[in-house]
Coordinates of C-alpha atoms in Angstrom, one line a residue:
X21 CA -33.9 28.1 -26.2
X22 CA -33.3 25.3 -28.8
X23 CA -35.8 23.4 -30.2
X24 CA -33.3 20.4 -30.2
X25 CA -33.4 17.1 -28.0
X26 CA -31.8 17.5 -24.6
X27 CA -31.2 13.4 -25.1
X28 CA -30.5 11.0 -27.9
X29 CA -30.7 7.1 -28.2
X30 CA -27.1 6.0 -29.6
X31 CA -27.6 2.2 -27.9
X32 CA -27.9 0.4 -31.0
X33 CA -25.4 1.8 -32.8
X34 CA -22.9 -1.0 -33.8
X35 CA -22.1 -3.9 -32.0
X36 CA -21.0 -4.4 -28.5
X37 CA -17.3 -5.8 -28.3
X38 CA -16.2 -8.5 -25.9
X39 CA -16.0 -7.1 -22.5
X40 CA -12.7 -6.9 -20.4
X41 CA -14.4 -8.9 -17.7
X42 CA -17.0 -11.5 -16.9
X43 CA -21.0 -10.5 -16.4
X44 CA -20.1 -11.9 -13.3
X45 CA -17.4 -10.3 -12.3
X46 CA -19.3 -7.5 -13.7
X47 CA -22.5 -8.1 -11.4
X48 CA -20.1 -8.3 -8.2
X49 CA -18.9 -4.9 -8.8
X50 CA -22.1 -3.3 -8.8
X51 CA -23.7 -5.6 -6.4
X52 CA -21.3 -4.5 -3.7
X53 CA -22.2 -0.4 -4.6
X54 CA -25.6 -1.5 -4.0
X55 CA -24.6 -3.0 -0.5
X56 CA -22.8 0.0 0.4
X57 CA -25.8 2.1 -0.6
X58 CA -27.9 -0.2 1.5
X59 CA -25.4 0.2 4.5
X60 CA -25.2 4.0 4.5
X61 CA -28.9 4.2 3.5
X62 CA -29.0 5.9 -0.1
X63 CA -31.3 5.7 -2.5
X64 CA -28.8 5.8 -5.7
X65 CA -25.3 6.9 -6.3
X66 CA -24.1 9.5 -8.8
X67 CA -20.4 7.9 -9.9
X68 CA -18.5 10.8 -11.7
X69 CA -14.8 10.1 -11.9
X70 CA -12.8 7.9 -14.7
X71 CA -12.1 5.2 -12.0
X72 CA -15.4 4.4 -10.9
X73 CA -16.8 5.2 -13.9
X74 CA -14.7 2.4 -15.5
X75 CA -14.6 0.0 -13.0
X76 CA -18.5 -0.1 -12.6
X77 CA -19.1 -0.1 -16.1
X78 CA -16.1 -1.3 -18.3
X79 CA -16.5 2.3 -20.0
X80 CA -13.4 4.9 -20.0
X81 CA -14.6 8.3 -20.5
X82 CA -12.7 10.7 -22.7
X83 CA -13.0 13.9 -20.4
X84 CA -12.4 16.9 -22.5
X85 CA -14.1 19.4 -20.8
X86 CA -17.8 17.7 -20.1
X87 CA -19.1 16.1 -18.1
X88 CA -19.6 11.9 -17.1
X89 CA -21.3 10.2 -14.8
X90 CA -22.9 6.7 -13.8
X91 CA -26.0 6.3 -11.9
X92 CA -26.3 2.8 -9.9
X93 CA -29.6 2.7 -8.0
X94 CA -31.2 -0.7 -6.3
X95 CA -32.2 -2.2 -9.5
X96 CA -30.0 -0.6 -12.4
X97 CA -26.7 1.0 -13.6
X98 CA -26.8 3.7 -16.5
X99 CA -23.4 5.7 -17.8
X100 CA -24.5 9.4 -18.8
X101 CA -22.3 10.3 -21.5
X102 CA -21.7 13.5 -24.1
X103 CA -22.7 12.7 -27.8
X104 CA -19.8 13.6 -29.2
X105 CA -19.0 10.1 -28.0
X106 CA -21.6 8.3 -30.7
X107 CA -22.7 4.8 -29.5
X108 CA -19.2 4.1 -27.9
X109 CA -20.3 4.6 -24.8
X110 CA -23.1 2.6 -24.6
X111 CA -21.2 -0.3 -26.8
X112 CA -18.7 -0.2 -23.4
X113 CA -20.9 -0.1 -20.7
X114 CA -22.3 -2.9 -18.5
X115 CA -25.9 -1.4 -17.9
X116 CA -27.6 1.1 -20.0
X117 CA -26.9 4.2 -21.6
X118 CA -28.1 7.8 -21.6
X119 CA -26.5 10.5 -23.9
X120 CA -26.9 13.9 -23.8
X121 CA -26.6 16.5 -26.3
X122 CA -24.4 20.1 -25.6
X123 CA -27.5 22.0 -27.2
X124 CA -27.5 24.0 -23.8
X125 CA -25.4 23.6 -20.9
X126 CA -28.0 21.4 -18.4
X127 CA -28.3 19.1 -20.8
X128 CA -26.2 16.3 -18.5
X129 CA -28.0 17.5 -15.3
X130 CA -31.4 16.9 -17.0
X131 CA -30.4 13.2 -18.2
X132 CA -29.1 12.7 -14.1
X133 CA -32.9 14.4 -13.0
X134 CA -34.5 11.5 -15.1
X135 CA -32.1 8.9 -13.2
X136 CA -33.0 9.9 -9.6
X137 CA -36.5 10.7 -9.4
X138 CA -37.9 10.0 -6.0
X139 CA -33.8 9.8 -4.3
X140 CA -33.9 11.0 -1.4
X141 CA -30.0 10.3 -0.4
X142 CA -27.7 10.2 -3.3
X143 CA -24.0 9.1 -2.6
X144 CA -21.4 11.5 -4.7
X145 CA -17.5 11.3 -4.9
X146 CA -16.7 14.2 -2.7
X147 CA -13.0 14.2 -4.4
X148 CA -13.9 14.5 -7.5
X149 CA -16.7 16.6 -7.4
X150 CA -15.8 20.3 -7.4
X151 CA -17.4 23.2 -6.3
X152 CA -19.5 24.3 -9.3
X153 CA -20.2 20.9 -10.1
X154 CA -21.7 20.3 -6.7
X155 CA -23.2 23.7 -6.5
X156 CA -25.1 22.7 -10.2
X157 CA -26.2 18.9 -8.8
X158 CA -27.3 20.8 -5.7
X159 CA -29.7 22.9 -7.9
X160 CA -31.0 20.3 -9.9
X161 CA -31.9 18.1 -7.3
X162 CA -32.9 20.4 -4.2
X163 CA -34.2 18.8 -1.4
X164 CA -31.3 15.5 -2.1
X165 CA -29.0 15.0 0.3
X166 CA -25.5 14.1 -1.2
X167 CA -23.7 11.9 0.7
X168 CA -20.1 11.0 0.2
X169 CA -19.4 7.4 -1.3
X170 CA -15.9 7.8 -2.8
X171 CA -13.7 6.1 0.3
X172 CA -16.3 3.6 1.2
X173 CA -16.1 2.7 -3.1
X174 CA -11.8 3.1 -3.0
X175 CA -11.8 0.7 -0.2
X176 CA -13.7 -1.8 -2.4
X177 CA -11.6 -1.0 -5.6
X178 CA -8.4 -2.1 -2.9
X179 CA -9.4 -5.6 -3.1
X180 CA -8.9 -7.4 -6.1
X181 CA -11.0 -10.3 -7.5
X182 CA -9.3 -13.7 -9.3
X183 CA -10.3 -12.1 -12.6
X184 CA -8.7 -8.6 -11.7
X185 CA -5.4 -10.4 -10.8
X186 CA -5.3 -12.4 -14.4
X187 CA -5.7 -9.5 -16.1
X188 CA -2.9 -7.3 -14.2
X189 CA -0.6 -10.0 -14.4
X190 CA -0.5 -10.6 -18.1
X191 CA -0.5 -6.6 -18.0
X192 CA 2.8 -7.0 -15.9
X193 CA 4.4 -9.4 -18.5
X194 CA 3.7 -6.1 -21.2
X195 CA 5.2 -4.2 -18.9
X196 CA 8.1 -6.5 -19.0
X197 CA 8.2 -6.7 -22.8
X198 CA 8.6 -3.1 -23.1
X199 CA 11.6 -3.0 -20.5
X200 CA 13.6 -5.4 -22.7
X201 CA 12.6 -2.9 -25.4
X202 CA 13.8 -0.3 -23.6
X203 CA 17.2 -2.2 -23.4
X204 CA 17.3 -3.1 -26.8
X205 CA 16.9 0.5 -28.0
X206 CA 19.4 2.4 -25.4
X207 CA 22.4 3.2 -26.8
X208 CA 25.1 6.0 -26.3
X209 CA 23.9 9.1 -28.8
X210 CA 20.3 7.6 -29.2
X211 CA 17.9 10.3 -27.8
X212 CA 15.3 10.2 -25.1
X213 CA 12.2 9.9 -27.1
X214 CA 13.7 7.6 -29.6
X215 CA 13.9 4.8 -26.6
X216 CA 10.3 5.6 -25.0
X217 CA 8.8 5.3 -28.4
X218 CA 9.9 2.0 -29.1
X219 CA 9.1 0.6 -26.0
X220 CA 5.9 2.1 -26.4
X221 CA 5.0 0.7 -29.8
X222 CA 6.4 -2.7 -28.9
X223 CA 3.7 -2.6 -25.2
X224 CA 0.9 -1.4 -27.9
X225 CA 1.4 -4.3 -30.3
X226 CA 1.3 -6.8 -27.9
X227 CA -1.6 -5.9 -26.1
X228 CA -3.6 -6.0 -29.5
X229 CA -2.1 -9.7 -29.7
X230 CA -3.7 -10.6 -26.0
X231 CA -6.5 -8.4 -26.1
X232 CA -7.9 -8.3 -30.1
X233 CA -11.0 -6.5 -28.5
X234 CA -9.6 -4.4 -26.4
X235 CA -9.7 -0.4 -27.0
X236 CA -6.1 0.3 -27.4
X237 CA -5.4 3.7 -25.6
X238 CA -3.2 5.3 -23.2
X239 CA -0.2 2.8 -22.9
X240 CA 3.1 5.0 -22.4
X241 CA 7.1 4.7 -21.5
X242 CA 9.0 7.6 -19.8
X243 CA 12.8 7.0 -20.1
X244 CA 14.9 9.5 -18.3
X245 CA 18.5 10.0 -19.0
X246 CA 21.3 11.5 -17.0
X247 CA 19.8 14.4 -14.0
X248 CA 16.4 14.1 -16.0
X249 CA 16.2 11.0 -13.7
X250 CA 16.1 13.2 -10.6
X251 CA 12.1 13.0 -11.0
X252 CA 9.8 9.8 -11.3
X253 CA 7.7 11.2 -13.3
X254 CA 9.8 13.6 -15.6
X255 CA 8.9 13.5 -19.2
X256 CA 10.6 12.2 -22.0
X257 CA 12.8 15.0 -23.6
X258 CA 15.0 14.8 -26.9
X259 CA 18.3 14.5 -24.7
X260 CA 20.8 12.4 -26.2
X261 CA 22.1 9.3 -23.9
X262 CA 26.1 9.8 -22.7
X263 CA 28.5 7.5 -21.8
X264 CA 28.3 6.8 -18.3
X265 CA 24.8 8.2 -17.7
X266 CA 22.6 7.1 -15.0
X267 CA 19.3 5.8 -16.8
X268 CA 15.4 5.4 -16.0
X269 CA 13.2 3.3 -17.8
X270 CA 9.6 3.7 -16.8
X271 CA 7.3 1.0 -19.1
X272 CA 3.4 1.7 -18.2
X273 CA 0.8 -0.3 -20.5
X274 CA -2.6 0.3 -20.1
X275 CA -5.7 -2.1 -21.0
X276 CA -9.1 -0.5 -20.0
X277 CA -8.6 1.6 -17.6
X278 CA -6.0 -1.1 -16.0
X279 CA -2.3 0.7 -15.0
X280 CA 0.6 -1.6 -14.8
X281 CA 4.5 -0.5 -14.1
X282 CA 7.8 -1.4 -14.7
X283 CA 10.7 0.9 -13.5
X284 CA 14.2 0.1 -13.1
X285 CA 17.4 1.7 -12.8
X286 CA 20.4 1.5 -16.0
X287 CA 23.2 2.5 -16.8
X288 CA 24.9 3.8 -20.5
X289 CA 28.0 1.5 -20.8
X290 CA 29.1 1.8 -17.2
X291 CA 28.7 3.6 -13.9
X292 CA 30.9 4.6 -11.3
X293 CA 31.6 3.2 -8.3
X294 CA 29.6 6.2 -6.2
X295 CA 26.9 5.1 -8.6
X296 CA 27.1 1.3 -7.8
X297 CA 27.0 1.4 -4.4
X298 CA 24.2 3.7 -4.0
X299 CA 22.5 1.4 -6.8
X300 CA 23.2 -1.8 -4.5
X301 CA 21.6 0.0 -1.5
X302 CA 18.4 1.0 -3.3
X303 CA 18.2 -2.9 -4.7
X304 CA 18.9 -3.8 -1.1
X305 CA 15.8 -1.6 0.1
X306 CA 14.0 -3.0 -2.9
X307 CA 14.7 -7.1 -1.6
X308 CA 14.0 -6.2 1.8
X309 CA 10.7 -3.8 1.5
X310 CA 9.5 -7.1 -1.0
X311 CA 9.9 -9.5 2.2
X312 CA 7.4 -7.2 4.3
X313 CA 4.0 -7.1 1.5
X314 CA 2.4 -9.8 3.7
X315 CA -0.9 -10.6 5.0
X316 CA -1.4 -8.2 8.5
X317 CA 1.9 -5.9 8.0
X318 CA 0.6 -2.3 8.3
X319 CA 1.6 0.3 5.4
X320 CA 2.8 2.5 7.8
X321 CA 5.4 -0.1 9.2
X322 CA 6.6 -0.8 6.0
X323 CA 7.5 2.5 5.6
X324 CA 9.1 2.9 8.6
X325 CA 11.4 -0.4 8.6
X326 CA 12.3 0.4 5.2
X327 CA 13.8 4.1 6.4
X328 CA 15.8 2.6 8.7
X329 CA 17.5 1.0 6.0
X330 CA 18.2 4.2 4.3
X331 CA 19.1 6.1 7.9
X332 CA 21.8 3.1 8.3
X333 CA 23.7 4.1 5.0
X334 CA 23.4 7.9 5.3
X335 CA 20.5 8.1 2.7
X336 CA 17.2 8.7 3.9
X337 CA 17.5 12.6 2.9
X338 CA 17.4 11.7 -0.7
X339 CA 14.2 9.9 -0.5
X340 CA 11.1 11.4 -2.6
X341 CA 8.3 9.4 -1.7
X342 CA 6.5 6.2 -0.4
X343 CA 7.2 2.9 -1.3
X344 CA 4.9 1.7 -3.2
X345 CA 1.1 1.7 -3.5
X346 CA -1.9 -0.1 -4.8
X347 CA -2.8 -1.1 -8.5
X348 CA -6.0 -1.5 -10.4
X349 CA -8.0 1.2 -12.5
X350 CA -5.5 4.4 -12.2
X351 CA -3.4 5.9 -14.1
X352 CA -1.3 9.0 -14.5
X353 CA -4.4 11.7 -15.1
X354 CA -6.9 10.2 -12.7
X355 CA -7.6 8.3 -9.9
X356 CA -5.4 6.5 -7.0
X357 CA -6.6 4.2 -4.3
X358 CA -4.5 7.3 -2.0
X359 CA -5.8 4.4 0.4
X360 CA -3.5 1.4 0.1
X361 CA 0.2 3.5 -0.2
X362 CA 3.4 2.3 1.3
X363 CA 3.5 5.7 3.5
X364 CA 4.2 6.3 6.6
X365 CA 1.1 8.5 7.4
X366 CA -0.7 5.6 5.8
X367 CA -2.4 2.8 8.4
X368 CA -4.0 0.2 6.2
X369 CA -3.3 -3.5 6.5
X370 CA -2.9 -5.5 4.3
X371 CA -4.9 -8.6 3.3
X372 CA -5.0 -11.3 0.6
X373 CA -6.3 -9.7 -3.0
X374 CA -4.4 -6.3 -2.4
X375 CA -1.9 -5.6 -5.7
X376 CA 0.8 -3.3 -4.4
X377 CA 4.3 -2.2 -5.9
X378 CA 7.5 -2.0 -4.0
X379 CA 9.6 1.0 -5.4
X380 CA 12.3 2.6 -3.6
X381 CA 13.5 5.6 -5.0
X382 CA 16.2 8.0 -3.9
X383 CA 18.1 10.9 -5.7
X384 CA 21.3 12.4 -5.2
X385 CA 21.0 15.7 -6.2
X386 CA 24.0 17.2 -8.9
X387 CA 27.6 18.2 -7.9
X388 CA 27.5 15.0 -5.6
X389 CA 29.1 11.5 -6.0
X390 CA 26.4 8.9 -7.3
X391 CA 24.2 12.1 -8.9
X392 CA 21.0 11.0 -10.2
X393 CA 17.3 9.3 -9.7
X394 CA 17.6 5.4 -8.5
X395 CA 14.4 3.4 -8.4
X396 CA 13.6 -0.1 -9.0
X397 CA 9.8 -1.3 -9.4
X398 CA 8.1 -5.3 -8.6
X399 CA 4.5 -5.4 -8.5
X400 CA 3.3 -8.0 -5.6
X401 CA 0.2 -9.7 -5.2
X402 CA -0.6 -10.4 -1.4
X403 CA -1.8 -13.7 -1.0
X404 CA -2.8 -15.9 1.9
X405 CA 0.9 -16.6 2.9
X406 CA 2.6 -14.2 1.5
X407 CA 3.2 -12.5 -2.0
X408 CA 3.6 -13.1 -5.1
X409 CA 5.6 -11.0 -7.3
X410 CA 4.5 -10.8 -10.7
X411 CA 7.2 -8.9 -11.8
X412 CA 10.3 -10.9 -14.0
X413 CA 12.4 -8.0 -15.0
X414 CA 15.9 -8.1 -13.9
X415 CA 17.3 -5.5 -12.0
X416 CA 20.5 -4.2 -10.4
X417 CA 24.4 -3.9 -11.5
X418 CA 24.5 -7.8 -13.1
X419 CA 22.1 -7.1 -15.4
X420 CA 21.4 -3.4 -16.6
X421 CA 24.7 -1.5 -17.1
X422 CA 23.7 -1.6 -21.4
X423 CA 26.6 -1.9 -23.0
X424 CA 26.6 -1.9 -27.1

């Protein structure tokens, strides 16, 4: 047993920087958690993944193997976080802090037995927590019950604020900025990597222009070349663009916690007429899915009306997924609001404050006319009316056959 402290205090350690949001905006967040815990009758709420995490708190955890949380109960919010972290933590988060030291393994559950004494019913993310985790929160708190909070919180996340939607759309322009880099760095022979990274470094230096306080992490570009654009996500690899290639550029830049895309479909020089007209079909599905992000049009609908676009040209077996889905605090390693996707088993309406992509994507497997990944990405902001699409990157046959 060491004679070390389960718990240091790292809250004064430097000075806070400016926040990513208002106090207000801030004070909402948690305000509705504690409305939810009022309506489902809990006494506090153990928050444990990256998106919750950071949209309660304004703090991004760096996972790496331990363990996070953030405890809201009626009259406080507190982030639990590893030392290894220092005073960064604390420096982020809207609440207080308590950090725990890895001098023995129950170090975190001890700090989250301090933060729930007297809870009867404590609301836990059910999809995030797994088995040993719960088995270990089970032990240190018997007699708790744990009651699941994570839809009832994703359904709040779903519904962006005016200060949400100002900050993903001058996220969106980045996202635009690093497209045209993209452009400018494709060229026939250039490599995969060499084109991501200069997008990449371009998104990064911007955002320390619009955000000087900002923690600048996580921002990426995939760019996919030739049948490496058969996936969405496929990495970048060191394959060197050819003549006539079929191109991806994927432009994601990332501002705490915030995810933002840009994907569109290129071509090296020129493409072929199999290539262009499944290219104009997949714009066409991209124009007409755009016209349907309204107020009271159900996600599964969108879906459906879209396939029937596909099934008219012969196409819809070479579609890989949905059509779109929600934006906010995601990102490639963690969270999704899995509730707001353009799917078809997917019933949620939408309403006014929702931030939702459109991007259609099919791909015609090799050997076959037109081989190759084809997907072109707006993001729309559903308003009262309407949409608004925040997105200004061209797209489509006029614009992005790169020719040097």
């Amino acid at each position: 047993m060491s004679d070390r402290p389960k718990l240091v205090d790292y809250r004064n350690n430097g000075i806070k920087p400016q926040p990513t949001f208002s106090d207000a905006e801030m004070k909402r967040r948690q305000d509705a958690i504690r409305k939810l815990m009022a309506e489902h009758k809990m006494d506090a709420a153990l928050f444990t993944s990256y998106h919750n995490i950071c949209y309660l708190s304004d703090f991004l955890y760096c996972y790496f193997g331990r363990r996070y949380g953030l405890v809201i109960n009626h009259l406080k919010t507190t982030s639990v976080t590893a030392a290894i972290d220092g005073g960064q933590p604390a420096r982020r988060t809207f609440g207080d802090n308590v950090t725990y030291t890895d001098w023995e393994k129950t170090n975190y559950l001890h700090a989250v037995q301090n933060l729930t004494k007297g809870v009867k019913r404590l609301g836990i993310e059910f999809d995030h927590v797994n088995l040993d985790f719960r088995r270990d929160i089970e032990a240190a708190l018997p007699g708790v019950e744990l009651v699941d909070i994570a839809a009832p919180a994703m359904r709040l996340r779903m519904i962006k604020s005016v200060e949400e939607i100002e900050h993903i759309t001058k996220m969106t322009r980045i996202a635009d900025i690093g497209g045209a880099a993209c452009v400018e760095a494709i060229a026939v022979g250039v490599p995969e990597h060499e084109v991501a990274i200069h997008s990449t470094s371009t998104m990064i230096r911007e955002i320390a222009k619009v955000w000087p306080h900002a923690e600048l992490m996580d921002t990426w570009t995939w760019f996919q070349s030739g049948f490496n654009t058969d996936g969405a996500h496929n990495p970048v690899t060191s394959r060197k663009i050819e003549r006539g290639d079929i191109l991806s550029l994927n432009c994601f830049p990332m501002v705490a916690g915030y995810y933002v895309a840009l994907e569109r479909t290129l071509f090296a020089e020129e493409a072929s007429k199999e290539h262009t007209k499944l290219w104009e079909i997949n714009c066409l599905v991209h124009d007409e899915g755009k016209k349907l992000l309204v107020p009271g049009n159900k996600c599964s609908d969108v879906a459906k009306q879209l396939n029937d676009i596909y099934r008219q040209h012969q196409l819809l077996q070479y579609r890989t997924f949905g059509y779109g889905h929600s934006f906010g605090v995601l990102c490639h390693y963690y969270g999704r609001e899995g509730g707001l996707e353009l799917r078809e088993d997917c019933d949620t309406v939408l309403e006014p404050g929702m931030v939702v992509s459109m991007e259609p994507m099919i791909m015609v497997p090799e050997g076959r006319p037109g081989a190759g990944g084809y997907r072109e990405h707006d993001i729309l902001v559903i308003t009262e009316d309407g949409n608004r699409n925040i997105t200004g990157f061209p797209y489509g046959p006029e614009h992005l056959i790169v020719r040097k």
